[in-house]
Amino acid sequence: LPINNFKSPAEKYRAALLQAAVDMRTRHLRFMEVQASKLIIAGQYTAVSELYPAPVVIDYERNANNAYNFTTLNANGGVGKRAWGSTGGTKTVSPIADLEEFLDACQEQIEVMYISEDAWAEVKKDTNFKTLIDVTVRQATSLSVELGPKQGTIQGLKYRGNLVSNNTEIWTYAGTYQDPTSGTITRFFPLGYVIGVPSSTFGTVAYGAIQHGGAEYQSFDIFWNMWMEEEFGIPYIQMQSAPMLVHTKINSTFAHKVM
């Protein structure tokens, strides 16, 4: 807190505790975002905790057809010939045709597709781009019409358009996080990927029991507790949570490496 904020010592103390709690909550939400991105990309993620240090892989066994790697796929005239931007295959690579194929393979309606910036550049080169992707009208109702792409402000989240065939929204996203193991800055969605998700109603979070007597070992999304170190009067604040991400329609998600 700034020295010249003219608050009393007690007010500064309470404000410092509140800030610590806000920071914990922010890190917790960020952690959930990382786990969610791993689940959507790989169809699985790894869970680990202090009480259970051995990593546990939560694998939803997504259909392999929902996770192509066009850079290694032996198709269209040879390995990698179907990758977006590649040349020399037996037929012209059409990113928009691929997008339609991705959607058809899913069990549920895909509401949003996230495309990395490099992959989006290839989509715009498709000869059918102007007729099959609507980039001018984002939303139309009887009361309002939003014209022009509405740019997001969250780490480069940008609306790019809608597929004309089924109105699926297309966004690019450049969000990053610091990997807790390696310390490197990592993208939530890697370059060269197209990712699709259905309604958020198919995703939920299951919470494990809080390992604390004050919580009576019940399941809560978050449990807070605080105590004071007796000798020097140092306060401690703690947040506990044991989340597990669950997707009930994993085969209605996809993450294809297209380039």
PDB file of C-alpha atoms in Angstrom:
ATOM      1  CA  LEU A   1       0.000   0.000   0.000  1.00  0.00           C
ATOM      2  CA  PRO A   2       1.249   3.551  -0.667  1.00  0.00           C
ATOM      3  CA  ILE A   3       2.762   5.218   2.391  1.00  0.00           C
ATOM      4  CA  ASN A   4       0.768   8.395   1.815  1.00  0.00           C
ATOM      5  CA  ASN A   5      -2.668   6.785   1.564  1.00  0.00           C
ATOM      6  CA  PHE A   6      -3.675   8.424   4.889  1.00  0.00           C
ATOM      7  CA  LYS A   7      -5.301   5.313   6.269  1.00  0.00           C
ATOM      8  CA  SER A   8      -4.983   4.227   9.861  1.00  0.00           C
ATOM      9  CA  PRO A   9      -2.687   1.270  10.678  1.00  0.00           C
ATOM     10  CA  ALA A  10      -5.759  -0.911  11.259  1.00  0.00           C
ATOM     11  CA  GLU A  11      -7.232   0.060   7.895  1.00  0.00           C
ATOM     12  CA  LYS A  12      -3.924  -0.626   6.138  1.00  0.00           C
ATOM     13  CA  TYR A  13      -3.765  -4.018   7.864  1.00  0.00           C
ATOM     14  CA  ARG A  14      -7.241  -4.984   6.676  1.00  0.00           C
ATOM     15  CA  ALA A  15      -6.532  -3.694   3.182  1.00  0.00           C
ATOM     16  CA  ALA A  16      -3.325  -5.749   3.018  1.00  0.00           C
ATOM     17  CA  LEU A  17      -5.226  -8.896   4.019  1.00  0.00           C
ATOM     18  CA  LEU A  18      -7.876  -8.190   1.398  1.00  0.00           C
ATOM     19  CA  GLN A  19      -5.207  -7.697  -1.268  1.00  0.00           C
ATOM     20  CA  ALA A  20      -3.578 -10.987  -0.305  1.00  0.00           C
ATOM     21  CA  ALA A  21      -6.940 -12.744  -0.640  1.00  0.00           C
ATOM     22  CA  VAL A  22      -7.587 -11.118  -4.034  1.00  0.00           C
ATOM     23  CA  ASP A  23      -4.145 -12.232  -5.252  1.00  0.00           C
ATOM     24  CA  MET A  24      -4.817 -15.818  -4.137  1.00  0.00           C
ATOM     25  CA  ARG A  25      -8.187 -15.832  -5.854  1.00  0.00           C
ATOM     26  CA  THR A  26      -6.657 -14.448  -9.062  1.00  0.00           C
ATOM     27  CA  ARG A  27      -3.955 -17.138  -9.095  1.00  0.00           C
ATOM     28  CA  HIS A  28      -6.594 -19.792  -8.467  1.00  0.00           C
ATOM     29  CA  LEU A  29      -8.703 -18.620 -11.417  1.00  0.00           C
ATOM     30  CA  ARG A  30      -5.598 -18.477 -13.593  1.00  0.00           C
ATOM     31  CA  PHE A  31      -4.776 -22.046 -12.615  1.00  0.00           C
ATOM     32  CA  MET A  32      -8.285 -23.123 -13.632  1.00  0.00           C
ATOM     33  CA  GLU A  33      -7.797 -21.442 -17.019  1.00  0.00           C
ATOM     34  CA  VAL A  34      -4.557 -23.348 -17.561  1.00  0.00           C
ATOM     35  CA  GLN A  35      -6.195 -26.666 -16.703  1.00  0.00           C
ATOM     36  CA  ALA A  36      -9.165 -25.909 -18.957  1.00  0.00           C
ATOM     37  CA  SER A  37      -6.902 -25.092 -21.901  1.00  0.00           C
ATOM     38  CA  LYS A  38      -4.960 -28.331 -21.398  1.00  0.00           C
ATOM     39  CA  LEU A  39      -8.215 -30.290 -21.251  1.00  0.00           C
ATOM     40  CA  ILE A  40      -9.500 -28.776 -24.512  1.00  0.00           C
ATOM     41  CA  ILE A  41      -6.187 -29.151 -26.353  1.00  0.00           C
ATOM     42  CA  ALA A  42      -5.255 -32.681 -25.270  1.00  0.00           C
ATOM     43  CA  GLY A  43      -8.543 -34.142 -24.034  1.00  0.00           C
ATOM     44  CA  GLN A  44      -6.765 -34.726 -20.725  1.00  0.00           C
ATOM     45  CA  TYR A  45      -4.789 -32.951 -18.044  1.00  0.00           C
ATOM     46  CA  THR A  46      -2.538 -33.828 -15.125  1.00  0.00           C
ATOM     47  CA  ALA A  47      -3.584 -33.237 -11.515  1.00  0.00           C
ATOM     48  CA  VAL A  48      -1.104 -32.979  -8.654  1.00  0.00           C
ATOM     49  CA  SER A  49      -1.249 -31.652  -5.100  1.00  0.00           C
ATOM     50  CA  GLU A  50       0.759 -31.517  -1.908  1.00  0.00           C
ATOM     51  CA  LEU A  51      -1.134 -34.468  -0.431  1.00  0.00           C
ATOM     52  CA  TYR A  52      -0.941 -36.472  -3.674  1.00  0.00           C
ATOM     53  CA  PRO A  53       2.410 -35.528  -5.228  1.00  0.00           C
ATOM     54  CA  ALA A  54       2.362 -38.371  -7.763  1.00  0.00           C
ATOM     55  CA  PRO A  55       0.828 -36.896 -10.950  1.00  0.00           C
ATOM     56  CA  VAL A  56      -2.599 -38.258 -11.858  1.00  0.00           C
ATOM     57  CA  VAL A  57      -3.599 -38.059 -15.530  1.00  0.00           C
ATOM     58  CA  ILE A  58      -7.299 -37.287 -16.007  1.00  0.00           C
ATOM     59  CA  ASP A  59      -7.933 -38.664 -19.497  1.00  0.00           C
ATOM     60  CA  TYR A  60     -11.377 -38.280 -21.093  1.00  0.00           C
ATOM     61  CA  GLU A  61     -10.364 -40.489 -24.045  1.00  0.00           C
ATOM     62  CA  ARG A  62     -11.446 -38.089 -26.743  1.00  0.00           C
ATOM     63  CA  ASN A  63     -11.868 -39.547 -30.214  1.00  0.00           C
ATOM     64  CA  ALA A  64      -8.634 -39.327 -32.215  1.00  0.00           C
ATOM     65  CA  ASN A  65     -10.580 -37.743 -35.086  1.00  0.00           C
ATOM     66  CA  ASN A  66     -11.032 -34.679 -32.872  1.00  0.00           C
ATOM     67  CA  ALA A  67      -7.276 -34.097 -32.612  1.00  0.00           C
ATOM     68  CA  TYR A  68      -5.576 -34.260 -35.998  1.00  0.00           C
ATOM     69  CA  ASN A  69      -1.983 -33.220 -36.606  1.00  0.00           C
ATOM     70  CA  PHE A  70      -1.864 -32.147 -40.236  1.00  0.00           C
ATOM     71  CA  THR A  71       1.920 -31.636 -40.112  1.00  0.00           C
ATOM     72  CA  THR A  72       2.484 -35.379 -39.642  1.00  0.00           C
ATOM     73  CA  LEU A  73      -0.664 -36.781 -41.260  1.00  0.00           C
ATOM     74  CA  ASN A  74       0.057 -38.879 -44.333  1.00  0.00           C
ATOM     75  CA  ALA A  75      -2.689 -37.464 -46.520  1.00  0.00           C
ATOM     76  CA  ASN A  76      -3.218 -35.364 -49.637  1.00  0.00           C
ATOM     77  CA  GLY A  77      -0.168 -36.718 -51.398  1.00  0.00           C
ATOM     78  CA  GLY A  78       2.246 -37.304 -48.540  1.00  0.00           C
ATOM     79  CA  VAL A  79       3.163 -36.480 -44.959  1.00  0.00           C
ATOM     80  CA  GLY A  80       2.308 -32.887 -44.077  1.00  0.00           C
ATOM     81  CA  LYS A  81       0.756 -32.101 -47.440  1.00  0.00           C
ATOM     82  CA  ARG A  82      -2.591 -31.307 -45.836  1.00  0.00           C
ATOM     83  CA  ALA A  83      -1.126 -28.717 -43.481  1.00  0.00           C
ATOM     84  CA  TRP A  84      -2.493 -25.247 -44.073  1.00  0.00           C
ATOM     85  CA  GLY A  85      -0.168 -23.253 -46.272  1.00  0.00           C
ATOM     86  CA  SER A  86       1.521 -26.371 -47.697  1.00  0.00           C
ATOM     87  CA  THR A  87       1.994 -26.926 -51.415  1.00  0.00           C
ATOM     88  CA  GLY A  88       2.642 -29.926 -53.627  1.00  0.00           C
ATOM     89  CA  GLY A  89      -0.286 -32.076 -52.510  1.00  0.00           C
ATOM     90  CA  THR A  90      -2.733 -33.869 -54.756  1.00  0.00           C
ATOM     91  CA  LYS A  91      -5.409 -31.251 -54.130  1.00  0.00           C
ATOM     92  CA  THR A  92      -5.597 -27.655 -52.989  1.00  0.00           C
ATOM     93  CA  VAL A  93      -5.667 -27.261 -49.213  1.00  0.00           C
ATOM     94  CA  SER A  94      -8.858 -25.457 -48.193  1.00  0.00           C
ATOM     95  CA  PRO A  95      -8.844 -24.214 -44.574  1.00  0.00           C
ATOM     96  CA  ILE A  96     -12.542 -23.307 -44.744  1.00  0.00           C
ATOM     97  CA  ALA A  97     -13.468 -26.795 -45.988  1.00  0.00           C
ATOM     98  CA  ASP A  98     -11.443 -28.187 -43.088  1.00  0.00           C
ATOM     99  CA  LEU A  99     -13.340 -26.012 -40.624  1.00  0.00           C
ATOM    100  CA  GLU A 100     -16.623 -27.442 -41.916  1.00  0.00           C
ATOM    101  CA  GLU A 101     -15.231 -30.972 -41.570  1.00  0.00           C
ATOM    102  CA  PHE A 102     -14.162 -30.286 -37.985  1.00  0.00           C
ATOM    103  CA  LEU A 103     -17.664 -29.161 -37.100  1.00  0.00           C
ATOM    104  CA  ASP A 104     -19.346 -32.145 -38.775  1.00  0.00           C
ATOM    105  CA  ALA A 105     -17.254 -34.591 -36.719  1.00  0.00           C
ATOM    106  CA  CYS A 106     -18.569 -33.279 -33.391  1.00  0.00           C
ATOM    107  CA  GLN A 107     -21.559 -34.617 -31.491  1.00  0.00           C
ATOM    108  CA  GLU A 108     -22.884 -31.219 -30.489  1.00  0.00           C
ATOM    109  CA  GLN A 109     -23.078 -27.832 -32.144  1.00  0.00           C
ATOM    110  CA  ILE A 110     -19.748 -26.013 -31.888  1.00  0.00           C
ATOM    111  CA  GLU A 111     -20.513 -22.497 -30.715  1.00  0.00           C
ATOM    112  CA  VAL A 112     -17.024 -20.960 -30.819  1.00  0.00           C
ATOM    113  CA  MET A 113     -13.816 -21.705 -32.681  1.00  0.00           C
ATOM    114  CA  TYR A 114     -10.479 -20.281 -31.582  1.00  0.00           C
ATOM    115  CA  ILE A 115      -7.891 -20.021 -34.328  1.00  0.00           C
ATOM    116  CA  SER A 116      -4.271 -19.022 -33.810  1.00  0.00           C
ATOM    117  CA  GLU A 117      -3.154 -15.912 -35.668  1.00  0.00           C
ATOM    118  CA  ASP A 118      -0.947 -17.806 -38.122  1.00  0.00           C
ATOM    119  CA  ALA A 119      -3.751 -20.234 -38.963  1.00  0.00           C
ATOM    120  CA  TRP A 120      -6.206 -17.364 -39.376  1.00  0.00           C
ATOM    121  CA  ALA A 121      -3.865 -15.806 -41.937  1.00  0.00           C
ATOM    122  CA  GLU A 122      -4.214 -19.000 -43.991  1.00  0.00           C
ATOM    123  CA  VAL A 123      -8.006 -18.983 -43.647  1.00  0.00           C
ATOM    124  CA  LYS A 124      -8.119 -15.504 -45.167  1.00  0.00           C
ATOM    125  CA  LYS A 125      -6.182 -16.774 -48.192  1.00  0.00           C
ATOM    126  CA  ASP A 126      -8.893 -19.332 -48.989  1.00  0.00           C
ATOM    127  CA  THR A 127     -10.642 -18.447 -52.259  1.00  0.00           C
ATOM    128  CA  ASN A 128     -14.026 -18.971 -50.571  1.00  0.00           C
ATOM    129  CA  PHE A 129     -13.257 -16.681 -47.655  1.00  0.00           C
ATOM    130  CA  LYS A 130     -15.456 -13.757 -48.725  1.00  0.00           C
ATOM    131  CA  THR A 131     -18.531 -15.908 -49.355  1.00  0.00           C
ATOM    132  CA  LEU A 132     -18.302 -18.451 -46.521  1.00  0.00           C
ATOM    133  CA  ILE A 133     -17.175 -16.277 -43.603  1.00  0.00           C
ATOM    134  CA  ASP A 134     -19.127 -13.211 -42.533  1.00  0.00           C
ATOM    135  CA  VAL A 135     -16.769 -10.668 -41.002  1.00  0.00           C
ATOM    136  CA  THR A 136     -19.125  -7.692 -40.912  1.00  0.00           C
ATOM    137  CA  VAL A 137     -22.082  -8.658 -38.764  1.00  0.00           C
ATOM    138  CA  ARG A 138     -21.404 -10.150 -35.385  1.00  0.00           C
ATOM    139  CA  GLN A 139     -24.853 -10.168 -33.881  1.00  0.00           C
ATOM    140  CA  ALA A 140     -28.258  -9.254 -35.191  1.00  0.00           C
ATOM    141  CA  THR A 141     -31.473  -9.022 -33.186  1.00  0.00           C
ATOM    142  CA  SER A 142     -34.758  -7.191 -33.587  1.00  0.00           C
ATOM    143  CA  LEU A 143     -33.446  -4.523 -31.238  1.00  0.00           C
ATOM    144  CA  SER A 144     -29.831  -4.056 -32.240  1.00  0.00           C
ATOM    145  CA  VAL A 145     -27.273  -4.806 -34.876  1.00  0.00           C
ATOM    146  CA  GLU A 146     -23.572  -4.761 -34.096  1.00  0.00           C
ATOM    147  CA  LEU A 147     -21.603  -3.889 -37.197  1.00  0.00           C
ATOM    148  CA  GLY A 148     -17.900  -4.535 -37.550  1.00  0.00           C
ATOM    149  CA  PRO A 149     -15.655  -6.918 -35.652  1.00  0.00           C
ATOM    150  CA  LYS A 150     -15.800  -6.176 -31.944  1.00  0.00           C
ATOM    151  CA  GLN A 151     -12.299  -6.433 -30.548  1.00  0.00           C
ATOM    152  CA  GLY A 152     -11.833  -8.089 -27.180  1.00  0.00           C
ATOM    153  CA  THR A 153      -9.479  -6.672 -24.588  1.00  0.00           C
ATOM    154  CA  ILE A 154      -8.399  -9.873 -22.814  1.00  0.00           C
ATOM    155  CA  GLN A 155      -4.859 -10.700 -23.959  1.00  0.00           C
ATOM    156  CA  GLY A 156      -5.497 -10.263 -27.636  1.00  0.00           C
ATOM    157  CA  LEU A 157      -8.909 -11.945 -27.795  1.00  0.00           C
ATOM    158  CA  LYS A 158     -10.355 -10.776 -31.118  1.00  0.00           C
ATOM    159  CA  TYR A 159     -13.607 -11.567 -32.851  1.00  0.00           C
ATOM    160  CA  ARG A 160     -12.951 -12.440 -36.510  1.00  0.00           C
ATOM    161  CA  GLY A 161     -16.302 -13.453 -37.977  1.00  0.00           C
ATOM    162  CA  ASN A 162     -18.909 -16.198 -38.293  1.00  0.00           C
ATOM    163  CA  LEU A 163     -19.151 -19.209 -40.560  1.00  0.00           C
ATOM    164  CA  VAL A 164     -22.076 -18.524 -42.869  1.00  0.00           C
ATOM    165  CA  SER A 165     -23.194 -22.178 -42.846  1.00  0.00           C
ATOM    166  CA  ASN A 166     -24.015 -22.409 -39.136  1.00  0.00           C
ATOM    167  CA  ASN A 167     -23.112 -19.062 -37.562  1.00  0.00           C
ATOM    168  CA  THR A 168     -20.247 -20.504 -35.518  1.00  0.00           C
ATOM    169  CA  GLU A 169     -18.166 -17.649 -34.111  1.00  0.00           C
ATOM    170  CA  ILE A 170     -14.465 -17.420 -34.918  1.00  0.00           C
ATOM    171  CA  TRP A 171     -11.984 -15.760 -32.564  1.00  0.00           C
ATOM    172  CA  THR A 172      -8.223 -15.464 -32.347  1.00  0.00           C
ATOM    173  CA  TYR A 173      -6.602 -15.560 -28.923  1.00  0.00           C
ATOM    174  CA  ALA A 174      -3.032 -14.769 -27.925  1.00  0.00           C
ATOM    175  CA  GLY A 175      -3.328 -15.205 -24.155  1.00  0.00           C
ATOM    176  CA  THR A 176      -0.286 -16.465 -22.249  1.00  0.00           C
ATOM    177  CA  TYR A 177       0.652 -17.666 -18.772  1.00  0.00           C
ATOM    178  CA  GLN A 178       3.867 -18.445 -16.948  1.00  0.00           C
ATOM    179  CA  ASP A 179       4.339 -22.200 -16.743  1.00  0.00           C
ATOM    180  CA  PRO A 180       4.577 -23.101 -13.028  1.00  0.00           C
ATOM    181  CA  THR A 181       7.156 -25.841 -13.705  1.00  0.00           C
ATOM    182  CA  SER A 182       9.469 -24.341 -16.316  1.00  0.00           C
ATOM    183  CA  GLY A 183       8.789 -20.666 -15.680  1.00  0.00           C
ATOM    184  CA  THR A 184       8.487 -20.018 -19.407  1.00  0.00           C
ATOM    185  CA  ILE A 185       5.768 -17.854 -20.952  1.00  0.00           C
ATOM    186  CA  THR A 186       3.355 -20.256 -22.638  1.00  0.00           C
ATOM    187  CA  ARG A 187       0.304 -19.750 -24.849  1.00  0.00           C
ATOM    188  CA  PHE A 188      -3.022 -21.069 -23.631  1.00  0.00           C
ATOM    189  CA  PHE A 189      -3.694 -22.080 -27.254  1.00  0.00           C
ATOM    190  CA  PRO A 190      -0.512 -22.830 -29.255  1.00  0.00           C
ATOM    191  CA  LEU A 191       0.283 -21.439 -32.668  1.00  0.00           C
ATOM    192  CA  GLY A 192      -0.889 -23.513 -35.616  1.00  0.00           C
ATOM    193  CA  TYR A 193      -4.068 -24.729 -33.899  1.00  0.00           C
ATOM    194  CA  VAL A 194      -7.814 -24.609 -34.452  1.00  0.00           C
ATOM    195  CA  ILE A 195      -9.872 -25.307 -31.332  1.00  0.00           C
ATOM    196  CA  GLY A 196     -13.624 -25.772 -31.059  1.00  0.00           C
ATOM    197  CA  VAL A 197     -15.915 -25.808 -28.033  1.00  0.00           C
ATOM    198  CA  PRO A 198     -19.679 -26.334 -27.662  1.00  0.00           C
ATOM    199  CA  SER A 199     -21.960 -24.727 -25.101  1.00  0.00           C
ATOM    200  CA  SER A 200     -20.362 -24.061 -21.711  1.00  0.00           C
ATOM    201  CA  THR A 201     -23.155 -26.126 -20.130  1.00  0.00           C
ATOM    202  CA  PHE A 202     -21.155 -29.247 -21.020  1.00  0.00           C
ATOM    203  CA  GLY A 203     -18.317 -28.206 -18.751  1.00  0.00           C
ATOM    204  CA  THR A 204     -18.323 -28.139 -14.969  1.00  0.00           C
ATOM    205  CA  VAL A 205     -15.986 -28.336 -11.996  1.00  0.00           C
ATOM    206  CA  ALA A 206     -16.113 -31.068  -9.350  1.00  0.00           C
ATOM    207  CA  TYR A 207     -14.610 -30.072  -6.003  1.00  0.00           C
ATOM    208  CA  GLY A 208     -12.963 -32.504  -3.602  1.00  0.00           C
ATOM    209  CA  ALA A 209     -13.290 -32.432   0.165  1.00  0.00           C
ATOM    210  CA  ILE A 210     -11.364 -29.687   1.955  1.00  0.00           C
ATOM    211  CA  GLN A 211      -8.738 -31.226   4.198  1.00  0.00           C
ATOM    212  CA  HIS A 212      -9.430 -28.975   7.162  1.00  0.00           C
ATOM    213  CA  GLY A 213     -11.474 -29.510  10.314  1.00  0.00           C
ATOM    214  CA  GLY A 214     -12.973 -26.056  10.039  1.00  0.00           C
ATOM    215  CA  ALA A 215     -14.580 -27.110   6.769  1.00  0.00           C
ATOM    216  CA  GLU A 216     -15.737 -30.390   8.331  1.00  0.00           C
ATOM    217  CA  TYR A 217     -14.053 -32.105   5.358  1.00  0.00           C
ATOM    218  CA  GLN A 218     -16.863 -31.099   3.049  1.00  0.00           C
ATOM    219  CA  SER A 219     -16.604 -30.149  -0.607  1.00  0.00           C
ATOM    220  CA  PHE A 220     -16.414 -26.407  -1.240  1.00  0.00           C
ATOM    221  CA  ASP A 221     -15.186 -24.476  -4.234  1.00  0.00           C
ATOM    222  CA  ILE A 222     -13.029 -22.355  -1.910  1.00  0.00           C
ATOM    223  CA  PHE A 223     -12.365 -22.501   1.826  1.00  0.00           C
ATOM    224  CA  TRP A 224     -10.688 -19.625   3.642  1.00  0.00           C
ATOM    225  CA  ASN A 225      -9.068 -19.709   7.055  1.00  0.00           C
ATOM    226  CA  MET A 226      -6.823 -17.358   8.976  1.00  0.00           C
ATOM    227  CA  TRP A 227      -4.675 -17.600  12.090  1.00  0.00           C
ATOM    228  CA  MET A 228      -2.215 -15.524  14.072  1.00  0.00           C
ATOM    229  CA  GLU A 229       1.316 -16.520  14.985  1.00  0.00           C
ATOM    230  CA  GLU A 230       1.336 -16.007  18.732  1.00  0.00           C
ATOM    231  CA  GLU A 231       4.840 -14.770  19.569  1.00  0.00           C
ATOM    232  CA  PHE A 232       5.200 -11.999  16.993  1.00  0.00           C
ATOM    233  CA  GLY A 233       1.551 -11.560  16.069  1.00  0.00           C
ATOM    234  CA  ILE A 234       2.082 -12.337  12.375  1.00  0.00           C
ATOM    235  CA  PRO A 235      -1.218 -13.019  10.549  1.00  0.00           C
ATOM    236  CA  TYR A 236      -1.572 -15.844   8.033  1.00  0.00           C
ATOM    237  CA  ILE A 237      -4.367 -16.267   5.515  1.00  0.00           C
ATOM    238  CA  GLN A 238      -4.942 -19.459   3.563  1.00  0.00           C
ATOM    239  CA  MET A 239      -7.196 -20.506   0.689  1.00  0.00           C
ATOM    240  CA  GLN A 240      -7.908 -24.155  -0.059  1.00  0.00           C
ATOM    241  CA  SER A 241      -9.556 -25.692  -3.105  1.00  0.00           C
ATOM    242  CA  ALA A 242      -9.494 -29.113  -4.753  1.00  0.00           C
ATOM    243  CA  PRO A 243     -10.984 -28.643  -8.233  1.00  0.00           C
ATOM    244  CA  MET A 244     -11.306 -31.230 -10.968  1.00  0.00           C
ATOM    245  CA  LEU A 245     -12.484 -30.117 -14.398  1.00  0.00           C
ATOM    246  CA  VAL A 246     -15.154 -32.273 -16.001  1.00  0.00           C
ATOM    247  CA  HIS A 247     -16.365 -32.164 -19.615  1.00  0.00           C
ATOM    248  CA  THR A 248     -19.470 -34.195 -20.337  1.00  0.00           C
ATOM    249  CA  LYS A 249     -19.189 -33.915 -24.150  1.00  0.00           C
ATOM    250  CA  ILE A 250     -15.478 -34.247 -24.787  1.00  0.00           C
ATOM    251  CA  ASN A 251     -16.115 -35.535 -28.329  1.00  0.00           C
ATOM    252  CA  SER A 252     -17.827 -32.246 -29.047  1.00  0.00           C
ATOM    253  CA  THR A 253     -14.539 -30.448 -28.562  1.00  0.00           C
ATOM    254  CA  PHE A 254     -11.621 -30.521 -30.968  1.00  0.00           C
ATOM    255  CA  ALA A 255      -8.049 -29.280 -31.160  1.00  0.00           C
ATOM    256  CA  HIS A 256      -6.450 -29.775 -34.548  1.00  0.00           C
ATOM    257  CA  LYS A 257      -2.870 -28.823 -35.339  1.00  0.00           C
ATOM    258  CA  VAL A 258      -3.258 -27.496 -38.853  1.00  0.00           C
ATOM    259  CA  MET A 259       0.210 -26.056 -39.491  1.00  0.00           C
TER     260      MET A 259
END
